[in-house]
PDB file of C-alpha atoms and ligand atoms in Angstrom:
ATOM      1  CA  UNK A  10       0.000   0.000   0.000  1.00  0.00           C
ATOM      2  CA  UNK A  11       1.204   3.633  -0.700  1.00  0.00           C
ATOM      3  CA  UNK A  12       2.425   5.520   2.437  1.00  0.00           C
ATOM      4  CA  UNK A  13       0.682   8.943   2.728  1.00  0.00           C
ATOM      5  CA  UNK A  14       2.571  11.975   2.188  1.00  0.00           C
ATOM      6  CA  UNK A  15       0.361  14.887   2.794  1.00  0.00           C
ATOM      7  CA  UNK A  16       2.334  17.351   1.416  1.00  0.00           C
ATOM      8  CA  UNK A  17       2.320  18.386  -2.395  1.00  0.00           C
ATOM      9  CA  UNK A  18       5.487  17.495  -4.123  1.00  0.00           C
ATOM     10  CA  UNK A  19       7.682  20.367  -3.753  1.00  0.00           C
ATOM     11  CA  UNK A  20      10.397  21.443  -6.808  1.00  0.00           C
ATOM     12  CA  UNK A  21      13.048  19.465  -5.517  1.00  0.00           C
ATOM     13  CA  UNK A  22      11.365  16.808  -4.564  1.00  0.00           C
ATOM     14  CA  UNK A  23      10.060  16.552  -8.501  1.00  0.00           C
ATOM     15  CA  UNK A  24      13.931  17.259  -9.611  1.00  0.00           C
ATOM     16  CA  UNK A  25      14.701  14.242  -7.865  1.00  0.00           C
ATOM     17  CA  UNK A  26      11.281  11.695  -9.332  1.00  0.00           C
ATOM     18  CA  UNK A  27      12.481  13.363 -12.732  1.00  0.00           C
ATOM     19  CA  UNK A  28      16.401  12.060 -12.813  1.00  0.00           C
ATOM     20  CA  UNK A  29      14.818   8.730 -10.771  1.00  0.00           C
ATOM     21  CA  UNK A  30      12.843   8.336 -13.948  1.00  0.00           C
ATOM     22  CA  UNK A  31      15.458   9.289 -16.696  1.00  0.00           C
ATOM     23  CA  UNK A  32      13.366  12.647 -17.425  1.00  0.00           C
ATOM     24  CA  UNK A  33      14.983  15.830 -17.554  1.00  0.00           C
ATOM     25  CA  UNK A  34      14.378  19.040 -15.796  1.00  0.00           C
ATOM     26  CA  UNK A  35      13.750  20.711 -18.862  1.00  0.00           C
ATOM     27  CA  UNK A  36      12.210  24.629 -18.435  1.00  0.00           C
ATOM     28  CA  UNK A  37       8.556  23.469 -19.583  1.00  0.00           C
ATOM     29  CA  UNK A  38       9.003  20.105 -17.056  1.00  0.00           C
ATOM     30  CA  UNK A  39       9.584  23.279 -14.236  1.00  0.00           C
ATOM     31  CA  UNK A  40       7.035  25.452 -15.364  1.00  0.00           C
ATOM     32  CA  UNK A  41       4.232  22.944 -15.364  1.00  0.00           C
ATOM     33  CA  UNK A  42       5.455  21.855 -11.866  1.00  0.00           C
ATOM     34  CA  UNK A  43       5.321  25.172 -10.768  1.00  0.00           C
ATOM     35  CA  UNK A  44       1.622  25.549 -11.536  1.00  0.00           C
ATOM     36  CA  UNK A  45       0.518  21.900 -10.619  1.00  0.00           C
ATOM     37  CA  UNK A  46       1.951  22.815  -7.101  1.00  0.00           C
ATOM     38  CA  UNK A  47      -0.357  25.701  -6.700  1.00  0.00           C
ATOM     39  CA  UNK A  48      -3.355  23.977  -8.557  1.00  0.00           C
ATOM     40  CA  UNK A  49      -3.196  20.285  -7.298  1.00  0.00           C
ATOM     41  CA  UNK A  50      -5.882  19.206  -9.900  1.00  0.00           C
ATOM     42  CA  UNK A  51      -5.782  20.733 -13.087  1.00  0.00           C
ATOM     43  CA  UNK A  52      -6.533  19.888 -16.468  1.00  0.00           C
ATOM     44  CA  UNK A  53      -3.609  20.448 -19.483  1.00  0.00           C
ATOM     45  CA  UNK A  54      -5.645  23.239 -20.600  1.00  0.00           C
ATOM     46  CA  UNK A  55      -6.019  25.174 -17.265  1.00  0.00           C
ATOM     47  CA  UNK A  56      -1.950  24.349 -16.806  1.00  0.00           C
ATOM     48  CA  UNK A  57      -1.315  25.978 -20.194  1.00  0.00           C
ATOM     49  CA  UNK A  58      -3.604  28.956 -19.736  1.00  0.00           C
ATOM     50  CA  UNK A  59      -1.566  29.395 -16.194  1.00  0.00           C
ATOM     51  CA  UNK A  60       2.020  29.454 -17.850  1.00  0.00           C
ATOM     52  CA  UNK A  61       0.710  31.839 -20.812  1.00  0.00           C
ATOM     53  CA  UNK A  62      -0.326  34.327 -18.598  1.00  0.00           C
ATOM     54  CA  UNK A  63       2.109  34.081 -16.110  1.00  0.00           C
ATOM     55  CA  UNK A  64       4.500  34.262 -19.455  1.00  0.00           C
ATOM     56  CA  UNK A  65       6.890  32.099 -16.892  1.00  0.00           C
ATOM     57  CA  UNK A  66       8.161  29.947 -20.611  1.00  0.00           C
ATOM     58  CA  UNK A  67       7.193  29.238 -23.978  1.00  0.00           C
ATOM     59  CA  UNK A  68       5.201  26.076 -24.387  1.00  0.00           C
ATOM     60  CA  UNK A  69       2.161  24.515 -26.857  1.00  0.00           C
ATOM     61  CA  UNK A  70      -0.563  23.125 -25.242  1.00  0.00           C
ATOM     62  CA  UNK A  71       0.001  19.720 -26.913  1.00  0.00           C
ATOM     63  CA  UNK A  72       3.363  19.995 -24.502  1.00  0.00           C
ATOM     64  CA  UNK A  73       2.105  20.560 -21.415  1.00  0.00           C
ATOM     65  CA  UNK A  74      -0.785  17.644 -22.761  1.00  0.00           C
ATOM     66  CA  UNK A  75       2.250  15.206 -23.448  1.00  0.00           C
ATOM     67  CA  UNK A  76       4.597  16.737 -19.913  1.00  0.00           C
ATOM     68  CA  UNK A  77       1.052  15.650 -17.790  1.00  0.00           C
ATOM     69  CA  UNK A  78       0.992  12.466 -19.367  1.00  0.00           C
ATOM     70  CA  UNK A  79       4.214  11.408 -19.121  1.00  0.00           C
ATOM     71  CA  UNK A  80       4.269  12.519 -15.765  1.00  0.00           C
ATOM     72  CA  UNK A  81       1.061  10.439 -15.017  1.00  0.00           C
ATOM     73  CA  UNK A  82       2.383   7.464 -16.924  1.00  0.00           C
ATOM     74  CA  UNK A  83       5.772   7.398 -15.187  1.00  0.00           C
ATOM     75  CA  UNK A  84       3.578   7.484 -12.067  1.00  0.00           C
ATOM     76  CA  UNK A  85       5.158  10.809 -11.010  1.00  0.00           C
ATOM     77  CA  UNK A  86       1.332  12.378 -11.092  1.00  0.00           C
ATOM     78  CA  UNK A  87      -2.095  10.793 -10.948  1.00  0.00           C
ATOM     79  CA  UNK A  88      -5.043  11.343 -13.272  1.00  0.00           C
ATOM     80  CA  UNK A  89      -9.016  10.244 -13.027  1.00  0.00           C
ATOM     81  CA  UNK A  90     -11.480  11.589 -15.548  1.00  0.00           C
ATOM     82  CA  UNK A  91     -14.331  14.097 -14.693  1.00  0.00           C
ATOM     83  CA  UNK A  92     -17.649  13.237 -15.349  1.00  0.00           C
ATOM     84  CA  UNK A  93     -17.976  16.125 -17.891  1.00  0.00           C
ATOM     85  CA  UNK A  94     -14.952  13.859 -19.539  1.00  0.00           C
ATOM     86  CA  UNK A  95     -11.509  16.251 -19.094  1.00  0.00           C
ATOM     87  CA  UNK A  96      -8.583  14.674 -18.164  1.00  0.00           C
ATOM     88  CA  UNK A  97      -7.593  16.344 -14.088  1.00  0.00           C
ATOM     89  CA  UNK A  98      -4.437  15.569 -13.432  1.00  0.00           C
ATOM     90  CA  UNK A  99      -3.237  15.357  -9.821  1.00  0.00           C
ATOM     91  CA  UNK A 100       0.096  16.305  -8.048  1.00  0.00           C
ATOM     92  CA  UNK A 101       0.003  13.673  -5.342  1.00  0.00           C
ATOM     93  CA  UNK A 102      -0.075  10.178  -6.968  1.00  0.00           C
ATOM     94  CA  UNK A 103      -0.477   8.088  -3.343  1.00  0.00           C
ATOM     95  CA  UNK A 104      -3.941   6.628  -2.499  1.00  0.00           C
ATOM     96  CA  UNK A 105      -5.997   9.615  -1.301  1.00  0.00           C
ATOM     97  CA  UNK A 106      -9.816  10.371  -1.363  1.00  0.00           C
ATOM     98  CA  UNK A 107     -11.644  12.592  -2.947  1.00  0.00           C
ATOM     99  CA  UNK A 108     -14.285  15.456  -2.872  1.00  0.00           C
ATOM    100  CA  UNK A 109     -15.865  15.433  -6.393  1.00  0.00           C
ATOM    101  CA  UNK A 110     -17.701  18.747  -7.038  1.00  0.00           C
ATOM    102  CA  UNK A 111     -20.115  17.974  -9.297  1.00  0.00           C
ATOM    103  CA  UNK A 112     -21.419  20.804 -10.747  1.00  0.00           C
ATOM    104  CA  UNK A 113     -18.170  22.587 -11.093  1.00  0.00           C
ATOM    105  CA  UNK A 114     -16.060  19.822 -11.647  1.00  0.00           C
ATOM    106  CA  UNK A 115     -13.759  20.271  -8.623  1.00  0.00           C
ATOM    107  CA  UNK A 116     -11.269  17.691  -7.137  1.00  0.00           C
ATOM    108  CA  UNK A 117     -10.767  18.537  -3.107  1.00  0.00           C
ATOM    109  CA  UNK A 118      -7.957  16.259  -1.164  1.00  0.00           C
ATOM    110  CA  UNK A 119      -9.575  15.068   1.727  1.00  0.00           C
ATOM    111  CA  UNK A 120      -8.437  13.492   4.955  1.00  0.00           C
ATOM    112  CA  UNK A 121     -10.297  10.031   4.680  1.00  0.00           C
ATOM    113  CA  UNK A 122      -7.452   7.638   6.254  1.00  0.00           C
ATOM    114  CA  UNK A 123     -10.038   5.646   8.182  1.00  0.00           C
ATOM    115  CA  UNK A 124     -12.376   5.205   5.216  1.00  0.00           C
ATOM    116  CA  UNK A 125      -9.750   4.268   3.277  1.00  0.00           C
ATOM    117  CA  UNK A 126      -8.182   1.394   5.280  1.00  0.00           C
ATOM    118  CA  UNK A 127     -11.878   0.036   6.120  1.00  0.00           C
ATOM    119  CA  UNK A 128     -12.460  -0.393   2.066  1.00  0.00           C
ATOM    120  CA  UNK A 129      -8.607  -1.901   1.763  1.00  0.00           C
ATOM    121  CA  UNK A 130      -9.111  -4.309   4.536  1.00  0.00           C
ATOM    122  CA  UNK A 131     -13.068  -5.074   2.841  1.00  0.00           C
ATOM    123  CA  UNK A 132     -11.698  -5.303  -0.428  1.00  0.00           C
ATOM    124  CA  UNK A 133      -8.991  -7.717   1.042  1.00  0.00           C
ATOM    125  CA  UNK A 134     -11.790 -10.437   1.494  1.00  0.00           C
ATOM    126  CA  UNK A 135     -13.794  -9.912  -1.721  1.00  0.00           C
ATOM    127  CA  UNK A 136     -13.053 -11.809  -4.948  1.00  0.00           C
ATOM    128  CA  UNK A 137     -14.752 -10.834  -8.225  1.00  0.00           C
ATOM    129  CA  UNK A 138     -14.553 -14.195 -10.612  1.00  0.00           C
ATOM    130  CA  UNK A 139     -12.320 -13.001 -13.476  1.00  0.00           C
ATOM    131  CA  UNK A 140     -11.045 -10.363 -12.662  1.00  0.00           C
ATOM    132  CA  UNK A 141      -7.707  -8.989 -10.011  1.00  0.00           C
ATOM    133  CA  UNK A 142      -8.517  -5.862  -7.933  1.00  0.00           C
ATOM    134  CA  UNK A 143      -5.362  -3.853  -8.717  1.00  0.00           C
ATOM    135  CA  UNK A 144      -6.022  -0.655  -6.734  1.00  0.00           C
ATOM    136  CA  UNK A 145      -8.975   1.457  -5.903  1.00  0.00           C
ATOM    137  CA  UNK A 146     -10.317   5.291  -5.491  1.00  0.00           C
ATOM    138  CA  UNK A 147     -12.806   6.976  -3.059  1.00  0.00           C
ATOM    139  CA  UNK A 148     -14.795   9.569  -5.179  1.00  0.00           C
ATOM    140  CA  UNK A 149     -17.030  11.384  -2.692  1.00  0.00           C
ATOM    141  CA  UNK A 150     -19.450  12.877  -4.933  1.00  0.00           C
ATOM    142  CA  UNK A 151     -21.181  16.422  -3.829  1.00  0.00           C
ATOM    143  CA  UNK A 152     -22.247  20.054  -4.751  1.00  0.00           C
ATOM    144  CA  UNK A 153     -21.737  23.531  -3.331  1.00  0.00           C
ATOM    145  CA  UNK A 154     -23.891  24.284   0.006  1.00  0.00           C
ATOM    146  CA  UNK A 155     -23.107  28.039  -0.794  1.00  0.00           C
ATOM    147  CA  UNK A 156     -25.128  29.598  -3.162  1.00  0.00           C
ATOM    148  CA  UNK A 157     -22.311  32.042  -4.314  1.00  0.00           C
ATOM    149  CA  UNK A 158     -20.246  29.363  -5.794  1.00  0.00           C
ATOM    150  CA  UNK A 159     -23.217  27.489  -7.642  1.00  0.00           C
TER     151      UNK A 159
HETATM  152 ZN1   ZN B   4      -5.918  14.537  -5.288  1.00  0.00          ZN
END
């Protein structure tokens, strides 16, 4: 099981993943970082918008695309579709739970260590015929209670 880490990975913390991996720390691999540790849960688009305006380094959005997927591939960053289908990618890539805003299609981190070992340890006993459990998510599915964000 993944140990939790509840901090975000910090810059030279992803320096480090990047040589473990054979990846460089190329200017765009920094800059997409650097927004990812302020956003959490973005989407490639949002990340590009970020780095245009902040006009931190020159990058196509089909970069930052293929940066957040190697990243996710590499298992450096995780990823989990929204229901309105866009690709959120996530710093942290341990087992954590989720708040799933679902009318503005927001992914909260939330402290859920007790759900999360009662589901391991039920999921432990359960077999499904044909098929291996190789990991699972808790997707806590919710709205707004303030109007003002609706
Ligand atoms: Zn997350």
């Amino acid at each position: 099981m993944p140990r939790f880490n509840r901090k975000p990975k910090d810059m030279e913390t992803f320096r480090k993943l990047l040589k473990q991996h054979g990846l460089k720390a190329t200017a765009q691999r920094i800059a997409v970082h650097g927004v990812m540790m302020e956003m959490i849960h973005a989407t490639a688009e949002s990340v590009y918008d970020k780095i245009k305006n902040d006009g931190s380094c020159k990058i196509t959005q089909s970069s930052v695309y293929n940066i957040l997927t190697s990243l996710a591939d590499e298992g450096i960053y995780g990823r989990r579709l929204s229901a309105n289908n866009k690709m959120y990618f996530d710093i942290n890539s341990y087992r954590h739970a989720h708040l799933y805003d679902t009318r503005n299609h927001v992914f909260v981190d939330v402290e859920a260590d007790e759900m999360l070992a009662s589901a391991e340890q039920g999921l432990k006993r359960r077999r499904f015929r044909g098929y291996k459990i190789d990991d699972f998510e808790v997707l806590i599915l919710c709205h707004p209670t303030r109007k003002k964000l609706l």
